Short mmCIF file of C-alpha atoms and ligand atoms in Angstrom, two decimals:
data_model
loop_
_atom_site.label_atom_id
_atom_site.label_comp_id
_atom_site.label_asym_id
_atom_site.label_seq_id
_atom_site.Cartn_x
_atom_site.Cartn_y
_atom_site.Cartn_z
CA MET A 1 0.17 -0.12 0.17
CA ILE A 2 1.09 3.49 -0.92
CA TYR A 3 -0.36 6.08 1.78
CA VAL A 4 -0.08 9.55 0.29
CA ASP A 5 -2.86 11.42 1.93
CA HIS A 6 -1.26 13.03 5.11
CA ALA A 7 -3.25 15.87 4.67
CA ALA A 8 -6.47 14.13 5.37
CA THR A 9 -4.72 12.70 8.43
CA THR A 10 -1.75 10.41 9.55
CA LYS A 11 -0.25 7.48 11.25
CA LEU A 12 0.47 7.90 14.69
CA SER A 13 4.18 8.09 15.30
CA ASP A 14 5.58 5.17 17.82
CA THR A 15 7.05 8.20 19.80
CA ALA A 16 3.48 9.30 20.41
CA LEU A 17 1.74 6.01 21.44
CA LYS A 18 4.37 5.12 23.66
CA ALA A 19 4.05 8.32 25.55
CA MET A 20 0.22 7.69 25.47
CA MET A 21 0.34 4.17 26.58
CA PRO A 22 0.65 4.43 30.67
CA PHE A 23 -1.83 7.24 30.34
CA PHE A 24 -4.64 4.69 29.39
CA THR A 25 -3.23 2.07 31.82
CA GLU A 26 -1.98 2.57 35.06
CA HIS A 27 -2.02 6.38 35.11
CA TYR A 28 -5.70 6.92 34.34
CA GLY A 29 -6.30 9.78 37.40
CA ASN A 30 -8.74 12.58 36.58
CA PRO A 31 -5.93 16.04 36.42
CA SER A 32 -8.78 17.62 38.49
CA SER A 33 -8.21 15.03 41.51
CA LEU A 34 -6.18 16.04 44.41
CA TYR A 35 -5.02 12.72 45.19
CA THR A 36 -1.70 12.13 43.68
CA MET A 37 -2.65 9.81 40.88
CA GLY A 38 -4.87 12.78 39.60
CA GLN A 39 -1.87 14.99 40.12
CA GLN A 40 0.33 12.97 38.38
CA ALA A 41 -1.99 13.31 35.31
CA ALA A 42 -2.35 16.96 35.99
CA GLU A 43 1.28 17.52 35.64
CA ALA A 44 1.91 15.30 32.45
CA LEU A 45 -0.64 17.74 31.07
CA GLU A 46 1.26 20.58 31.88
CA GLY A 47 4.31 19.09 30.58
CA ALA A 48 2.33 18.71 27.30
CA ARG A 49 1.31 22.30 27.67
CA ARG A 50 5.34 23.56 28.02
CA THR A 51 6.07 21.09 24.95
CA VAL A 52 3.28 22.80 22.52
CA ALA A 53 4.33 26.44 23.87
CA GLU A 54 8.41 25.41 23.16
CA CYS A 55 7.41 24.58 19.20
CA LEU A 56 5.20 27.74 18.93
CA HIS A 57 7.59 30.08 20.68
CA CYS A 58 4.89 31.15 23.44
CA ARG A 59 3.80 30.93 26.79
CA ARG A 60 2.58 27.86 28.34
CA ASP A 61 -0.23 29.67 29.97
CA GLU A 62 -1.42 30.83 26.32
CA ILE A 63 -2.13 27.18 25.01
CA TYR A 64 -5.75 25.86 25.43
CA PHE A 65 -6.62 22.21 24.50
CA THR A 66 -9.08 21.27 22.21
CA SER A 67 -11.03 18.32 20.64
CA GLY A 68 -9.14 19.23 17.22
CA GLY A 69 -8.68 21.51 14.73
CA SER A 70 -12.24 22.36 14.14
CA GLU A 71 -13.30 23.21 17.85
CA ALA A 72 -9.93 25.52 17.64
CA ASP A 73 -10.85 26.93 14.87
CA ASN A 74 -14.67 27.56 16.06
CA GLN A 75 -13.45 28.94 19.33
CA ALA A 76 -11.18 31.17 18.05
CA ILE A 77 -13.51 32.86 15.54
CA LEU A 78 -16.66 33.08 17.90
CA SER A 79 -15.24 34.02 20.84
CA ALA A 80 -13.55 37.18 18.60
CA ALA A 81 -16.77 37.61 17.08
CA ARG A 82 -18.34 37.94 20.70
CA TRP A 83 -15.69 40.44 21.69
CA GLY A 84 -16.17 42.51 18.58
CA LYS A 85 -19.77 42.68 19.19
CA MET A 86 -19.70 44.09 22.26
CA ARG A 87 -17.58 46.93 20.72
CA GLY A 88 -20.18 47.25 18.13
CA LYS A 89 -17.23 45.42 15.51
CA THR A 90 -19.09 43.41 13.34
CA HIS A 91 -16.96 42.86 10.05
CA ILE A 92 -14.65 39.62 9.76
CA ILE A 93 -12.07 39.45 7.14
CA SER A 94 -11.23 35.95 5.65
CA THR A 95 -10.46 34.37 2.23
CA THR A 96 -12.29 32.32 -0.05
CA PHE A 97 -10.46 28.64 0.32
CA GLU A 98 -10.55 28.34 4.22
CA HIS A 99 -11.29 25.01 5.56
CA HIS A 100 -14.79 24.43 6.20
CA ALA A 101 -14.35 24.77 10.05
CA VAL A 102 -13.78 28.34 9.61
CA LEU A 103 -16.04 28.98 6.34
CA HIS A 104 -19.36 27.37 8.00
CA THR A 105 -18.39 29.39 11.46
CA LEU A 106 -18.40 32.79 9.37
CA GLN A 107 -21.85 31.71 7.80
CA LYS A 108 -23.24 31.02 10.44
CA LEU A 109 -22.10 34.78 12.09
CA GLU A 110 -23.30 36.14 8.90
CA LYS A 111 -26.78 34.98 9.74
CA GLU A 112 -26.44 36.56 13.02
CA GLY A 113 -25.47 39.84 11.37
CA PHE A 114 -21.54 40.28 10.76
CA THR A 115 -20.44 41.13 7.49
CA VAL A 116 -17.94 38.77 6.09
CA THR A 117 -15.43 39.87 3.55
CA LEU A 118 -13.80 36.91 1.68
CA LEU A 119 -10.57 37.71 -0.02
CA ASP A 120 -9.71 36.36 -3.28
CA VAL A 121 -6.81 33.94 -2.93
CA HIS A 122 -5.73 34.74 -6.89
CA GLU A 123 -4.74 31.91 -9.45
CA ASN A 124 -1.72 30.78 -7.44
CA GLY A 125 -3.55 30.19 -3.95
CA VAL A 126 -2.00 33.05 -2.33
CA VAL A 127 -3.94 36.08 -0.77
CA SER A 128 -1.56 39.03 -0.74
CA PRO A 129 -1.08 41.27 2.68
CA GLN A 130 -2.29 44.63 0.76
CA GLN A 131 -5.68 42.88 0.46
CA VAL A 132 -6.02 42.31 3.91
CA ALA A 133 -4.82 46.26 4.70
CA ASP A 134 -7.31 47.08 2.17
CA ALA A 135 -10.31 45.35 3.50
CA ILE A 136 -9.52 46.45 6.70
CA THR A 137 -12.25 49.12 8.49
CA ASP A 138 -13.08 50.70 11.76
CA GLU A 139 -15.51 48.02 12.34
CA THR A 140 -13.15 44.71 11.97
CA CYS A 141 -12.91 42.82 14.89
CA LEU A 142 -11.11 39.63 13.29
CA VAL A 143 -9.03 38.69 10.24
CA THR A 144 -8.96 34.72 9.90
CA VAL A 145 -6.33 33.39 7.19
CA MET A 146 -5.39 29.67 6.98
CA TYR A 147 -1.68 29.42 7.55
CA ALA A 148 -1.58 26.41 4.52
CA ASN A 149 -4.40 24.98 2.52
CA ASN A 150 -4.91 21.83 2.88
CA GLU A 151 -6.30 21.12 -0.58
CA ILE A 152 -3.16 22.70 -2.45
CA GLY A 153 -1.05 23.44 0.09
CA THR A 154 -0.21 26.90 -0.51
CA ILE A 155 1.54 29.08 2.12
CA GLN A 156 0.09 32.25 2.86
CA PRO A 157 2.40 35.39 4.07
CA ILE A 158 1.24 35.16 7.50
CA ALA A 159 3.90 37.32 9.10
CA GLN A 160 3.16 40.33 6.90
CA ILE A 161 -0.75 39.89 7.38
CA GLY A 162 0.10 39.58 11.12
CA GLU A 163 1.97 42.94 11.28
CA ILE A 164 -0.84 44.79 9.15
CA CYS A 165 -3.15 43.54 12.00
CA ARG A 166 -1.25 44.78 14.74
CA ALA A 167 -0.60 47.96 13.34
CA HIS A 168 -4.65 48.23 12.87
CA LYS A 169 -5.27 46.79 16.16
CA VAL A 170 -7.41 44.00 14.50
CA THR A 171 -7.42 40.22 16.12
CA PHE A 172 -5.55 37.76 13.45
CA HIS A 173 -6.24 34.08 13.80
CA THR A 174 -4.41 31.59 11.59
CA ASP A 175 -5.73 27.72 10.91
CA ALA A 176 -2.49 26.31 10.92
CA VAL A 177 -3.39 22.85 11.05
CA GLN A 178 -1.83 22.04 8.09
CA ALA A 179 1.64 23.96 9.23
CA VAL A 180 2.25 23.23 12.70
CA GLY A 181 4.91 20.00 12.88
CA HIS A 182 5.49 20.89 8.97
CA LEU A 183 6.86 24.35 8.98
CA ALA A 184 8.87 26.64 11.37
CA ILE A 185 6.20 28.76 13.69
CA ASP A 186 7.16 31.54 16.01
CA VAL A 187 3.94 33.52 17.05
CA VAL A 188 5.21 36.11 18.26
CA ALA A 189 7.42 37.11 15.32
CA GLU A 190 4.62 36.51 12.93
CA ASN A 191 2.09 38.58 14.85
CA ILE A 192 -0.21 35.82 15.17
CA ASP A 193 -3.19 36.42 18.15
CA MET A 194 -4.60 33.18 17.97
CA LEU A 195 -3.69 30.11 15.88
CA SER A 196 -5.26 26.58 15.71
CA LEU A 197 -3.74 23.37 15.39
CA SER A 198 -4.86 19.67 15.20
CA GLY A 199 -2.65 16.40 16.82
CA HIS A 200 -3.50 14.25 14.01
CA LYS A 201 -1.84 15.93 10.96
CA PHE A 202 1.56 15.71 12.67
CA GLN A 203 1.44 11.92 13.61
CA GLY A 204 -0.31 12.65 16.71
CA PRO A 205 -3.57 11.36 18.01
CA LYS A 206 -7.44 12.07 16.36
CA GLY A 207 -9.58 13.96 18.51
CA VAL A 208 -7.12 16.39 20.27
CA GLY A 209 -6.01 19.85 18.95
CA ALA A 210 -4.96 23.08 20.83
CA LEU A 211 -5.39 26.92 20.33
CA TYR A 212 -2.94 29.35 20.64
CA VAL A 213 -4.52 32.68 22.16
CA ARG A 214 -1.83 35.53 22.88
CA LYS A 215 -2.53 37.14 26.64
CA GLY A 216 -4.32 40.15 26.66
CA VAL A 217 -6.67 38.89 23.77
CA THR A 218 -10.16 38.06 25.25
CA LEU A 219 -11.29 34.05 24.98
CA TYR A 220 -14.84 32.64 25.91
CA PRO A 221 -15.58 29.10 26.32
CA LEU A 222 -17.73 27.15 23.90
CA ILE A 223 -18.09 24.37 26.11
CA GLU A 224 -19.74 25.11 29.64
CA GLY A 225 -19.36 22.93 32.66
CA GLY A 226 -16.29 23.07 34.41
CA ALA A 227 -12.86 24.81 35.40
CA GLN A 228 -10.53 22.88 32.90
CA GLU A 229 -8.26 24.84 30.56
CA ARG A 230 -8.40 27.64 33.17
CA ARG A 231 -12.29 27.96 32.43
CA LYS A 232 -12.21 28.29 28.74
CA ARG A 233 -12.87 24.74 27.79
CA ALA A 234 -14.78 22.55 30.29
CA GLY A 235 -14.75 18.59 30.49
CA THR A 236 -12.33 16.29 31.78
CA GLU A 237 -9.20 16.74 29.56
CA ASN A 238 -8.26 14.20 26.75
CA VAL A 239 -4.71 13.39 28.99
CA ALA A 240 -3.48 10.39 26.74
CA GLY A 241 -4.17 12.39 23.65
CA ILE A 242 -2.85 15.24 24.73
CA VAL A 243 0.03 13.94 26.02
CA GLY A 244 0.57 12.37 22.43
CA LEU A 245 -0.13 15.28 20.74
CA ALA A 246 2.89 16.87 22.51
CA ALA A 247 5.19 13.88 21.85
CA ALA A 248 4.32 14.14 17.84
CA LEU A 249 4.69 17.75 17.57
CA LYS A 250 8.30 18.14 19.90
CA GLU A 251 9.25 14.81 17.42
CA ALA A 252 8.03 16.88 14.17
CA CYS A 253 9.65 20.28 15.37
CA GLU A 254 12.94 18.75 16.42
CA HIS A 255 13.14 17.30 12.99
CA LEU A 256 11.28 19.62 10.96
CA GLU A 257 14.33 20.97 8.30
CA GLU A 258 15.30 17.30 7.79
CA ASN A 259 11.74 16.33 7.29
CA ALA A 260 11.06 19.18 5.39
CA ALA A 261 14.10 18.83 2.87
CA ASN A 262 13.38 14.97 2.56
CA ILE A 263 9.93 15.33 1.72
CA SER A 264 9.94 18.53 -0.53
CA ALA A 265 12.59 16.51 -2.76
CA LEU A 266 10.07 13.55 -3.08
CA ARG A 267 7.33 16.38 -3.88
CA ASP A 268 9.51 17.74 -6.70
CA LYS A 269 10.01 14.55 -8.45
CA LEU A 270 6.37 13.31 -8.10
CA ILE A 271 5.41 17.09 -9.40
CA ALA A 272 8.19 16.79 -12.77
CA GLY A 273 6.60 13.14 -13.39
CA LEU A 274 2.86 14.26 -13.39
CA GLU A 275 3.82 17.17 -15.44
CA THR A 276 4.72 15.06 -17.98
CA ILE A 277 0.86 14.39 -18.38
CA PRO A 278 -0.88 16.35 -21.33
CA HIS A 279 -3.90 18.97 -20.49
CA GLY A 280 -3.10 18.58 -16.62
CA ALA A 281 -1.83 21.34 -14.48
CA LEU A 282 -0.52 22.12 -11.14
CA ASN A 283 -2.74 23.80 -8.73
CA GLY A 284 -1.21 26.28 -6.26
CA ASP A 285 2.14 28.03 -6.46
CA LEU A 286 4.94 25.89 -7.08
CA THR A 287 7.21 27.69 -4.38
CA HIS A 288 5.23 28.82 -1.68
CA ARG A 289 3.92 25.37 -1.16
CA LEU A 290 4.32 22.77 1.94
CA PRO A 291 6.68 20.26 1.57
CA GLY A 292 4.44 17.49 1.23
CA ASN A 293 1.84 18.79 -1.22
CA VAL A 294 1.26 17.79 -5.08
CA SER A 295 -2.06 18.81 -6.18
CA PHE A 296 -3.27 18.42 -10.19
CA CYS A 297 -6.18 19.09 -11.89
CA PHE A 298 -6.40 16.66 -15.20
CA GLU A 299 -8.74 17.56 -17.95
CA GLY A 300 -11.70 14.90 -19.07
CA ILE A 301 -11.60 12.73 -16.27
CA GLU A 302 -13.32 12.68 -13.06
CA GLY A 303 -11.31 12.47 -9.92
CA GLU A 304 -13.77 10.29 -7.93
CA SER A 305 -12.74 7.56 -10.65
CA LEU A 306 -9.28 7.97 -10.40
CA LEU A 307 -9.17 7.43 -6.72
CA LEU A 308 -11.17 4.24 -7.12
CA LEU A 309 -8.76 2.92 -9.72
CA LEU A 310 -5.72 4.20 -7.39
CA ASP A 311 -7.02 2.49 -4.60
CA ASP A 312 -7.43 -0.92 -6.64
CA LYS A 313 -3.51 -0.52 -6.96
CA GLY A 314 -3.38 0.06 -3.04
CA ILE A 315 -2.97 3.97 -3.53
CA CYS A 316 -4.47 5.96 -0.97
CA ALA A 317 -4.84 9.58 -1.83
CA SER A 318 -7.64 12.31 -2.34
CA SER A 319 -9.25 14.24 -4.77
CA GLY A 320 -9.54 17.57 -3.10
CA SER A 321 -10.26 17.41 0.83
CA ALA A 322 -11.82 14.57 2.84
CA CYS A 323 -14.48 16.77 3.91
CA THR A 324 -15.93 17.50 0.34
CA SER A 325 -15.84 13.65 -0.75
CA GLY A 326 -19.10 12.15 -0.75
CA SER A 327 -20.77 15.06 -2.48
CA LEU A 328 -20.58 15.83 -5.78
CA ASP A 329 -19.95 19.58 -5.36
CA PRO A 330 -16.54 20.31 -7.12
CA SER A 331 -13.77 21.72 -4.17
CA HIS A 332 -14.57 25.22 -3.43
CA VAL A 333 -10.77 25.50 -3.05
CA LEU A 334 -10.21 24.94 -6.84
CA LEU A 335 -13.19 26.97 -7.74
CA ALA A 336 -11.56 30.00 -5.53
CA ILE A 337 -8.16 29.83 -7.78
CA GLY A 338 -10.35 30.01 -10.70
CA ARG A 339 -10.56 26.29 -12.24
CA PRO A 340 -13.92 26.02 -13.88
CA HIS A 341 -16.25 23.36 -12.42
CA GLU A 342 -15.95 20.42 -15.19
CA VAL A 343 -11.69 20.71 -14.67
CA ALA A 344 -11.93 21.37 -10.74
CA HIS A 345 -13.77 17.66 -10.89
CA GLY A 346 -10.58 16.15 -12.12
CA SER A 347 -8.31 16.60 -9.35
CA LEU A 348 -5.79 14.47 -7.48
CA ARG A 349 -4.13 15.72 -4.31
CA LEU A 350 -1.06 13.27 -3.09
CA SER A 351 0.29 14.38 0.29
CA LEU A 352 3.52 12.79 1.18
CA GLY A 353 4.90 12.26 4.73
CA GLU A 354 8.11 11.25 6.21
CA GLU A 355 7.55 7.87 5.55
CA ASN A 356 7.21 7.84 1.90
CA THR A 357 10.02 6.27 -0.40
CA PRO A 358 11.65 7.31 -3.52
CA GLU A 359 10.67 3.89 -4.78
CA GLU A 360 6.68 4.96 -4.14
CA ILE A 361 7.30 7.65 -6.16
CA ASP A 362 8.56 5.93 -8.65
CA VAL A 363 5.53 3.62 -8.93
CA LEU A 364 3.13 6.96 -8.66
CA ILE A 365 4.83 8.30 -11.65
CA ARG A 366 4.33 4.97 -13.51
CA GLU A 367 0.87 4.13 -12.48
CA ILE A 368 -0.95 7.37 -12.42
CA PRO A 369 -0.53 8.47 -16.29
CA GLN A 370 -1.74 5.06 -17.21
CA VAL A 371 -4.85 5.52 -15.33
CA VAL A 372 -5.30 8.69 -16.57
CA GLU A 373 -4.90 7.57 -19.91
CA TYR A 374 -7.53 4.47 -19.21
CA LEU A 375 -10.08 6.94 -18.06
CA ARG A 376 -9.78 9.43 -20.74
CA ASN A 377 -10.03 6.95 -23.20
CA MET A 378 -13.55 5.92 -21.74
CA SER A 379 -14.75 9.49 -21.28
CA PRO A 380 -17.24 11.08 -23.79
CA VAL A 381 -15.82 14.76 -22.72
CA TRP A 382 -12.12 13.51 -23.69
CA ARG A 383 -13.75 12.38 -27.25
CA ASP A 384 -14.93 15.76 -28.09
CA LEU A 385 -12.11 17.75 -26.54
CA GLN A 386 -9.70 15.32 -29.10
CA LYS A 387 -12.50 15.73 -31.97
CA GLY A 388 -12.11 19.55 -31.75
CA GLU A 389 -15.99 19.90 -30.71
CA ARG A 390 -14.78 21.35 -27.09
CA SER A 391 -11.54 23.29 -26.45
CA TYR A 392 -9.21 22.55 -23.88
CA VAL A 393 -9.24 24.67 -20.60
CA ILE A 394 -5.83 23.34 -19.91
CA GLN A 395 -3.41 23.58 -22.90
C1 PLP B 1 -7.77 18.97 9.18
C2 PLP B 1 -8.10 20.31 9.18
C3 PLP B 1 -8.90 21.15 10.14
C4 PLP B 1 -9.65 20.30 11.07
O1 PLP B 1 -9.10 19.41 11.87
P1 PLP B 1 -9.42 18.29 13.02
O2 PLP B 1 -8.57 17.89 13.74
O3 PLP B 1 -9.75 17.31 11.88
O4 PLP B 1 -11.02 18.77 13.44
C5 PLP B 1 -9.13 22.50 9.94
N1 PLP B 1 -8.18 22.80 9.09
C6 PLP B 1 -7.55 22.66 8.43
C7 PLP B 1 -6.62 23.50 7.33
C8 PLP B 1 -7.00 21.13 8.31
O5 PLP B 1 -6.59 20.79 7.59
#
């Protein structure tokens, strides 16, 4: 099997699993309990908080653990919106290609009377800091721009956007779920006020994430019912999950440069191999790109069929994001970078991880063009394109 869907989720690292095990077995205490076993769990929790803080270059008491990236995004946005509303600021700026955890939360706020400006991300999938500066008004209470896109892998100019937001005294949140553990992040140097991350995107466990909130920025709880996480997130902590997240993040941060160098070399080789397929195009900027992301559109095929045939060959890939599969709508990200509907349907995302090998890349470069050709030979759309009865969108 060749697993190239690391943007959807990753395999738990051995280090993370080992760190978690004792908290399922002998150290099962509740961190809120006063006896020794409870306090050992509380210490493990604080140790994990310190590790996450070190990786992001912030203070330990600026980290709040959540049930994942989606919850962190919801809490950050709803919290900033509530703070803004109390001050008559009901304008929010974001982009057209955010994760649905952000977009759907913003839609909910629009129904409650907020005004949302979604910035265009251009053909290369990168928003410019100037667009953010131009969109800010006296009513703006929040700018939320993702660090790196989960479908096309493009990295946004976060430090420049952070600088603009700080100068205008506007809260800046970034969904960094695809970036944390893969790119070097310094929340202080980049003027980030709030940042979301998720364990299972960097070889930690699923169902656990964290929200960084800069000291001085108000955070409201989404879930009420207890004093956990300094009263900002009620519920008995997922101790094993949090310990696993921290262990995975520490390992990822310690090997960041080495992993990025190895993975991006594989990525570049794969991109070069797939670029030989006619009437196909890479999605997103070639340079401002996550080390592991390869995303293509191929004209005249359906991404879903491509995935099924690749699955038969033991290749686990994705057509866009895991969240849009099962629906017939083309990816909002591919539409955002200007791909027409019929082309957006023919998308393929291969997201690489440190366990992928050069041999696997060779297999992908051999198999994928064959599968694309096989599907095109059966496609009426492709026949029309070849006969000249329809014109190619991708030359
Ligand atoms: C995966 C992902 C999320 C959601 O994280 P979960 O932990 O699965 O809830 C949010 N944003 C981005 C960019 C993601 O890739």
